mmCIF file of C-alpha atoms in Angstrom:
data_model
loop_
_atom_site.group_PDB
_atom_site.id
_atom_site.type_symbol
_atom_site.label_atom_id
_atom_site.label_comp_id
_atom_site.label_asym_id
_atom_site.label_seq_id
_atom_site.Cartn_x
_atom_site.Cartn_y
_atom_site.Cartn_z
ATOM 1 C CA UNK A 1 -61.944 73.712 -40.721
ATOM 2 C CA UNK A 2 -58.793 75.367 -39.663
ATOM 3 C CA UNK A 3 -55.703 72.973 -40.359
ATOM 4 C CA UNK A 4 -54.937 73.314 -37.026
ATOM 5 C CA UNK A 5 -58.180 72.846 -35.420
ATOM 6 C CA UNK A 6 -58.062 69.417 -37.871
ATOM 7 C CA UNK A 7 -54.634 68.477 -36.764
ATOM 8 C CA UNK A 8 -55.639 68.944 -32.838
ATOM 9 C CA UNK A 9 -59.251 67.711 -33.170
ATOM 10 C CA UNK A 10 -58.082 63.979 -34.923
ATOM 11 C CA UNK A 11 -57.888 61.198 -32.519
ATOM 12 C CA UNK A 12 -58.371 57.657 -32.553
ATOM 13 C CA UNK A 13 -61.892 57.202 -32.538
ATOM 14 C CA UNK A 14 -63.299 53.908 -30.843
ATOM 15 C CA UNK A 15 -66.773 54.415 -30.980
ATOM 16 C CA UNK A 16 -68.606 55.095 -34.065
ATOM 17 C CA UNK A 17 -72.055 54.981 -34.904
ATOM 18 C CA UNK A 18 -73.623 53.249 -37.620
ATOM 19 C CA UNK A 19 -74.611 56.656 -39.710
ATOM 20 C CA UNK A 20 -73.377 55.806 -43.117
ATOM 21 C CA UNK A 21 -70.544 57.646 -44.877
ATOM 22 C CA UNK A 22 -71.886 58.976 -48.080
ATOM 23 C CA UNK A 23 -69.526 58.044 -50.646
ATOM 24 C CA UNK A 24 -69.377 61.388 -52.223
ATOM 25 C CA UNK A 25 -67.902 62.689 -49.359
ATOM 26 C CA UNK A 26 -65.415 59.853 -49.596
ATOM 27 C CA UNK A 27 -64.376 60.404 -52.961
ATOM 28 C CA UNK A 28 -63.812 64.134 -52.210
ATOM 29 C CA UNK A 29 -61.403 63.600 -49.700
ATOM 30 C CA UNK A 30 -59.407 60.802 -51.342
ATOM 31 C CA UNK A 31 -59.420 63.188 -53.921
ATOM 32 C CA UNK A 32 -57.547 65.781 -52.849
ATOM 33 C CA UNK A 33 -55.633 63.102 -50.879
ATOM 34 C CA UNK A 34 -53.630 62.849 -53.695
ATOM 35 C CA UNK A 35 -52.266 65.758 -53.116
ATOM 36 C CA UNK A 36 -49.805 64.111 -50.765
ATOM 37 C CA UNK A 37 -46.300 63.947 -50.717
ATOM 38 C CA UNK A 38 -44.552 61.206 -52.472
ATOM 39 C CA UNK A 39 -40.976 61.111 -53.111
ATOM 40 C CA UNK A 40 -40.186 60.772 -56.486
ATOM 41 C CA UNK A 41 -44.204 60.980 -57.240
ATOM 42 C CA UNK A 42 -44.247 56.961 -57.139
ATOM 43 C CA UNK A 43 -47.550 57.443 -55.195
ATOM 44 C CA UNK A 44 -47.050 53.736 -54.265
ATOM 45 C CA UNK A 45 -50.214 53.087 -51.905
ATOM 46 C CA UNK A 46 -53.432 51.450 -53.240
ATOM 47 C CA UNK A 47 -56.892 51.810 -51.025
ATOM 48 C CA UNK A 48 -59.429 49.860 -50.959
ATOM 49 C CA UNK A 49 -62.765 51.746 -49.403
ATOM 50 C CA UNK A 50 -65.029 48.373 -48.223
ATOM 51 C CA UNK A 51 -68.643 48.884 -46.362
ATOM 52 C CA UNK A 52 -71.601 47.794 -46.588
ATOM 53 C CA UNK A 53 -72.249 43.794 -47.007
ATOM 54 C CA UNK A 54 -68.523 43.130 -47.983
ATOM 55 C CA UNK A 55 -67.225 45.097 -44.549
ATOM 56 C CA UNK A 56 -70.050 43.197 -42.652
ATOM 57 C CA UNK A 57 -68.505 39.579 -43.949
ATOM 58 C CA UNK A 58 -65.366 40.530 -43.240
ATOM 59 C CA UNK A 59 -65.890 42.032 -39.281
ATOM 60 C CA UNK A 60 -67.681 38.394 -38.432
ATOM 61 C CA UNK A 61 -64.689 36.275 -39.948
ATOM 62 C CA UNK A 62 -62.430 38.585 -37.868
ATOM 63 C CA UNK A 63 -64.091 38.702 -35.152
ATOM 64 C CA UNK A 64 -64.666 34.704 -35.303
ATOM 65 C CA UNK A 65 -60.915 34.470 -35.513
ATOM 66 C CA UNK A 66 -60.198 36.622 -32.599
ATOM 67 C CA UNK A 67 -63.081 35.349 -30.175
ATOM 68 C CA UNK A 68 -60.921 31.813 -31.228
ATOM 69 C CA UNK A 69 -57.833 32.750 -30.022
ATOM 70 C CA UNK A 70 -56.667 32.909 -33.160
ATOM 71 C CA UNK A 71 -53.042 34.301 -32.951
ATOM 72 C CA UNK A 72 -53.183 35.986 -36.184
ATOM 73 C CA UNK A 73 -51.775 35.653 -39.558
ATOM 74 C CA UNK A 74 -47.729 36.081 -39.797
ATOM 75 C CA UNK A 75 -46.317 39.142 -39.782
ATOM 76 C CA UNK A 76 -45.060 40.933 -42.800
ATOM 77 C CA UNK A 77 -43.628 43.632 -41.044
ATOM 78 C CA UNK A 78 -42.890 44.093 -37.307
ATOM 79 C CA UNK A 79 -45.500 46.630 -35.501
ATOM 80 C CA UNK A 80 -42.952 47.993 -33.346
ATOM 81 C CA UNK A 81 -39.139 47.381 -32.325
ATOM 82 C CA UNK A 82 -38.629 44.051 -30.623
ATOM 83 C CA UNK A 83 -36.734 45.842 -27.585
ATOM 84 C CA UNK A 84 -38.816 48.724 -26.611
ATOM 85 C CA UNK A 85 -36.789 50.934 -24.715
ATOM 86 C CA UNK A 86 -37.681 54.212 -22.860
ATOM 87 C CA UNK A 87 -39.018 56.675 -23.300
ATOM 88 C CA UNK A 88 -41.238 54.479 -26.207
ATOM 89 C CA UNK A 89 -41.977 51.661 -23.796
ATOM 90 C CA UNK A 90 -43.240 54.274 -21.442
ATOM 91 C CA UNK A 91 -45.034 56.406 -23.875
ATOM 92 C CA UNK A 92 -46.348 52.961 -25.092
ATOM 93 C CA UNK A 93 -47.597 51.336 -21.669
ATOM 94 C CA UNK A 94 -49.201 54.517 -20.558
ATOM 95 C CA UNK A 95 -51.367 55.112 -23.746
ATOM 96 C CA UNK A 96 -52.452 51.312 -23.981
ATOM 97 C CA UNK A 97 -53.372 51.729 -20.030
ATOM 98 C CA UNK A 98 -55.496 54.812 -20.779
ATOM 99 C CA UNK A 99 -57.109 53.553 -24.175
ATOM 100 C CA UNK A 100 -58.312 50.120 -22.626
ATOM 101 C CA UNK A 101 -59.565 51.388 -19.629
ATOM 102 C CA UNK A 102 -61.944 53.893 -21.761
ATOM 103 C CA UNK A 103 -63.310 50.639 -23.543
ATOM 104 C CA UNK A 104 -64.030 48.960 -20.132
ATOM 105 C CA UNK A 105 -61.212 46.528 -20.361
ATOM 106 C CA UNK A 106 -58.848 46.457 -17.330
ATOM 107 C CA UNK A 107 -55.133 45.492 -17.557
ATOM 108 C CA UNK A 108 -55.589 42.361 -15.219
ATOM 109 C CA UNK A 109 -58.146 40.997 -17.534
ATOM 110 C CA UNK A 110 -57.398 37.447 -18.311
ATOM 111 C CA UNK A 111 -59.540 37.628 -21.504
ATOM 112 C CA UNK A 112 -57.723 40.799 -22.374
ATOM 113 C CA UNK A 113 -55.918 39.898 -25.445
ATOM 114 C CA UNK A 114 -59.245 38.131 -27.272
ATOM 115 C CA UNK A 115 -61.143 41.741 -25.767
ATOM 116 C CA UNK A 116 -59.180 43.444 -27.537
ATOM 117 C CA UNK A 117 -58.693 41.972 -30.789
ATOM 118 C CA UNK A 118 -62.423 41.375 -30.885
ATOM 119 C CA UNK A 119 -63.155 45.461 -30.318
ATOM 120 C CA UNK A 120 -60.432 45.449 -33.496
ATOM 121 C CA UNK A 121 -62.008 43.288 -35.600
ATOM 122 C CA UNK A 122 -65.191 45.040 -35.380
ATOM 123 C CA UNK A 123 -63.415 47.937 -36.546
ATOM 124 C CA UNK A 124 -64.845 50.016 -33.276
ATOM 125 C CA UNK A 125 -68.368 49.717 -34.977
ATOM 126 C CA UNK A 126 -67.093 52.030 -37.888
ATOM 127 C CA UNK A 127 -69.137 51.767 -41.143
ATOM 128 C CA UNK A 128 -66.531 52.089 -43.418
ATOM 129 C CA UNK A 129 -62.758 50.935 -43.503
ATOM 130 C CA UNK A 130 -60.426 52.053 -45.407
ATOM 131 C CA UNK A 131 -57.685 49.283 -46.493
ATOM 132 C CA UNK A 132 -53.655 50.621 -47.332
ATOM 133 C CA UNK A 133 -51.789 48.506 -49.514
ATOM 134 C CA UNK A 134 -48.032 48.638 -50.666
ATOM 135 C CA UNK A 135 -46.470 46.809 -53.510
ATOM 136 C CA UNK A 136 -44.154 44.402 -52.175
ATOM 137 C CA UNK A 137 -40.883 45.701 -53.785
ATOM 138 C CA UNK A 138 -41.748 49.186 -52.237
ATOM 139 C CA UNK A 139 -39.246 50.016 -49.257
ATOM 140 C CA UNK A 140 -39.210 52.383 -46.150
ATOM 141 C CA UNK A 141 -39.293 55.605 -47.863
ATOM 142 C CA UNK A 142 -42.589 54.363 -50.088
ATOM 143 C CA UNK A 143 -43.742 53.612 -46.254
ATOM 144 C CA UNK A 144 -42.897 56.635 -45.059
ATOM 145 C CA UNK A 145 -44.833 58.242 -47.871
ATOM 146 C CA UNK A 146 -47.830 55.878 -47.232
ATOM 147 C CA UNK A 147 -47.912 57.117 -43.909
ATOM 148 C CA UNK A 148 -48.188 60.902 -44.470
ATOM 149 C CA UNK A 149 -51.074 59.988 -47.303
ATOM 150 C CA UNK A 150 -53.182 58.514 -44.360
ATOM 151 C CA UNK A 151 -52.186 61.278 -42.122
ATOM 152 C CA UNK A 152 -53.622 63.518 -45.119
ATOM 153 C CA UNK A 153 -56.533 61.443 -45.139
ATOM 154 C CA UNK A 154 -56.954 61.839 -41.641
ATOM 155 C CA UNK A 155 -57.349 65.500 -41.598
ATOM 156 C CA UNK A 156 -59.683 65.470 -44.555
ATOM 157 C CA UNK A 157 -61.863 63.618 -42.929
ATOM 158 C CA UNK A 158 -61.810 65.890 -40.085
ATOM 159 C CA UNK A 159 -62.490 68.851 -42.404
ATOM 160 C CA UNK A 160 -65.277 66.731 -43.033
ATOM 161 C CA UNK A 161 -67.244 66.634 -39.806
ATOM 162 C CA UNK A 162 -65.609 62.610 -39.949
ATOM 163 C CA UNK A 163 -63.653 60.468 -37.126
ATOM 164 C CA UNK A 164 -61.132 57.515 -37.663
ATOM 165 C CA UNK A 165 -59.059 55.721 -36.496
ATOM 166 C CA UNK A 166 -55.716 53.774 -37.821
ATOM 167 C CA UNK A 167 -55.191 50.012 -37.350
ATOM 168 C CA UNK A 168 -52.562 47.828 -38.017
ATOM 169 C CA UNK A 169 -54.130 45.269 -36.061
ATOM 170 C CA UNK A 170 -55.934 43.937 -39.600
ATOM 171 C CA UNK A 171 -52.730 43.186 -40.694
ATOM 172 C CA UNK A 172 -53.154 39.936 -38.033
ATOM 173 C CA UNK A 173 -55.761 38.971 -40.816
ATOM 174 C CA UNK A 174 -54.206 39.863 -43.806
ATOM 175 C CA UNK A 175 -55.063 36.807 -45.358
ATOM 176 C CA UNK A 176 -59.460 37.570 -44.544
ATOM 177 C CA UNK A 177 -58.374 41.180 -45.798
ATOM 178 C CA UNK A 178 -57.005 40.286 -49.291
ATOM 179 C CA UNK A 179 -59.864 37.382 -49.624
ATOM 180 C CA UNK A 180 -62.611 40.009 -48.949
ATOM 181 C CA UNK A 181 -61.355 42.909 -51.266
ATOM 182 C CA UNK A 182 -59.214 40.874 -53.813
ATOM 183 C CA UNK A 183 -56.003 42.456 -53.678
ATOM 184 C CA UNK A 184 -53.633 41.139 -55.457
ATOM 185 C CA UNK A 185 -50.704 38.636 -54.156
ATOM 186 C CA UNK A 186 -47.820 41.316 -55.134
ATOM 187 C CA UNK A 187 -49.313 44.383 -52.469
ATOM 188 C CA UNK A 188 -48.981 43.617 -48.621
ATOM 189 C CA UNK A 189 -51.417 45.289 -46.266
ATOM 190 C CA UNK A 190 -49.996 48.078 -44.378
ATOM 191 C CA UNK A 191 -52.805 49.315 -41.839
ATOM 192 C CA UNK A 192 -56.623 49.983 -42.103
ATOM 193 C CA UNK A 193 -58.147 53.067 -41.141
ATOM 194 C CA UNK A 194 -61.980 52.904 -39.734
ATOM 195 C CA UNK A 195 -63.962 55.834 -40.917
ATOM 196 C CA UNK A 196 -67.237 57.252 -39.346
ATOM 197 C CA UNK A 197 -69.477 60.075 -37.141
ATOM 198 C CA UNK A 198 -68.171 59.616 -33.436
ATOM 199 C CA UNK A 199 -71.187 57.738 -31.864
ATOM 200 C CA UNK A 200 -72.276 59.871 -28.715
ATOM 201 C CA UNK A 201 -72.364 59.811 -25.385
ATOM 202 C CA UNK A 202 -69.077 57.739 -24.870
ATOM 203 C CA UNK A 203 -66.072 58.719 -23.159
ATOM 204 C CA UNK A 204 -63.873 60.458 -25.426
ATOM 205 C CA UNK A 205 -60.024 59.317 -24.864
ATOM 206 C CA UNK A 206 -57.497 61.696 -25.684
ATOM 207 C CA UNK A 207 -53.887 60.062 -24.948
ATOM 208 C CA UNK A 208 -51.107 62.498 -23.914
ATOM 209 C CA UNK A 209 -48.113 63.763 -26.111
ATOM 210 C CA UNK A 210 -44.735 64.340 -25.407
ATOM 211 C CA UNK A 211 -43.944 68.111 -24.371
ATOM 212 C CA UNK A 212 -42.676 69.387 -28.149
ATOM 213 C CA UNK A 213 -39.366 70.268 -26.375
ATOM 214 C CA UNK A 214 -38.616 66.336 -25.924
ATOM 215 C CA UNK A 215 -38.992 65.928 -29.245
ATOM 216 C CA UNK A 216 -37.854 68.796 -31.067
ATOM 217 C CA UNK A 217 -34.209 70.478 -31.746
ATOM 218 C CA UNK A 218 -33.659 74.117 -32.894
ATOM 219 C CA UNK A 219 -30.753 74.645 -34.359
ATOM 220 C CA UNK A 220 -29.111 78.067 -35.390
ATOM 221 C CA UNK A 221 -30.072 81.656 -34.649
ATOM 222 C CA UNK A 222 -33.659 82.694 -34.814
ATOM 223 C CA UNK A 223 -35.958 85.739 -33.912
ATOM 224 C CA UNK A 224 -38.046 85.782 -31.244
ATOM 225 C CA UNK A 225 -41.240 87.534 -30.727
ATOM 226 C CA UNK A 226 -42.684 87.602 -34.016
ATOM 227 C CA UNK A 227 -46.139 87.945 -35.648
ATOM 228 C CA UNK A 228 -48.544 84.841 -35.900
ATOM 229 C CA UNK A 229 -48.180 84.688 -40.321
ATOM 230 C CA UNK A 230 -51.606 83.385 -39.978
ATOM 231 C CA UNK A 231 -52.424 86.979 -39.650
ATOM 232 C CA UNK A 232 -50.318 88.162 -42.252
ATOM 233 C CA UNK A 233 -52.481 89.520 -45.463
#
């Protein structure tokens, strides 16, 4: 697959079927995962790939805790800025607006919340999750790096034929996480990324972006017209 076709075709996928995820495939990608950059080469981030009867036990205690009300584990980290200001808030509000309509779950929904965290917990039916730790000494440039390692992941998987979709929402059960897959006290759980084939006939959600122009400044002198270098021999 064409990089770009990869990095345009990757969503979040919230519907997966239950078609398994042969492991060689797996071990391909997170192979040449490694690939990724890392400043200084520390390569801090340590996966854990769980399906199968471990990834079952740990969906049901999630999902018990969130059909609870259970508010979660404490944070580690904070999932976004405590003040959301715009344009983020309205970036943010529109996407979650979009993305829980899709999945049937209006905004006025009393039950929203526990909908939600349940559809999470599940991991969106995915057969395979993909856990991202970070040793705890390990600051915001080893998270930075973390974070362009999954994004390499991503468009593996894509390369792949595979879907996913990135969630720090298991970081609300951290605790069930690190019981299930034994990690040890000294990482902290950064996000989990469900893995799988799109399951069909659902409606596909694709959340808008920000023009590139609001996002994005040239600076300098620089020619226009040129050749796409994709062409170039």
């Amino acid at each position: 697959m064409d990089v770009y076709e990869a990095v345009d075709s990757r969503r979040a996928v919230r519907a997966f079927s239950d078609e398994p995820v042969p492991k060689e495939v797996l071990e391909r990608v997170l192979t040449a995962a490694t690939r990724a950059p890392s400043s200084g080469n520390l390569q801090p981030w340590h996966l854990y790939v769980v399906a199968g009867e471990p990834l079952a036990e740990l969906k049901k205690h999630a999902t018990a805790r969130a059909l609870a009300g259970d508010p979660g584990d404490e944070r580690e980290y904070p999932m976004y800025p405590a003040e959301l200001t715009s344009p983020y808030l309205d970036r943010f509000s529109a996407a979650a607006a979009q993305r829980y309509k899709a999945l049937g779950i209006e905004r006025d929904d009393p039950d929203r919340p526990m909908k939600i965290a349940a559809l999470n917990s599940e991991a969106f039916g995915a057969p395979v999750v993909l856990f991202c730790y970070l040793d705890r000494t390990m600051g915001p440039g080893q998270w930075g790096d973390a974070g362009m390692y999954l994004q390499t992941v991503m468009l593996l998987l894509r390369a792949e034929g595979l879907h996913s979709c990135p969630q720090v929402m298991w970081t609300m059960y951290r605790k069930t996480v690190s019981r299930i897959v034994g990690a040890d006290d000294k990482l902290a759980l950064f996000c989990g990324v469900s893995v799988g084939f799109e399951k069909e006939d659902v409606p596909r959600l694709r959340t808008e972006r920000a023009e590139m122009t609001e996002t994005v400044s040239f600076i300098g002198a620089w020619l226009s017209g040129g050749q796409d270098l994709r062409d170039r021999p």
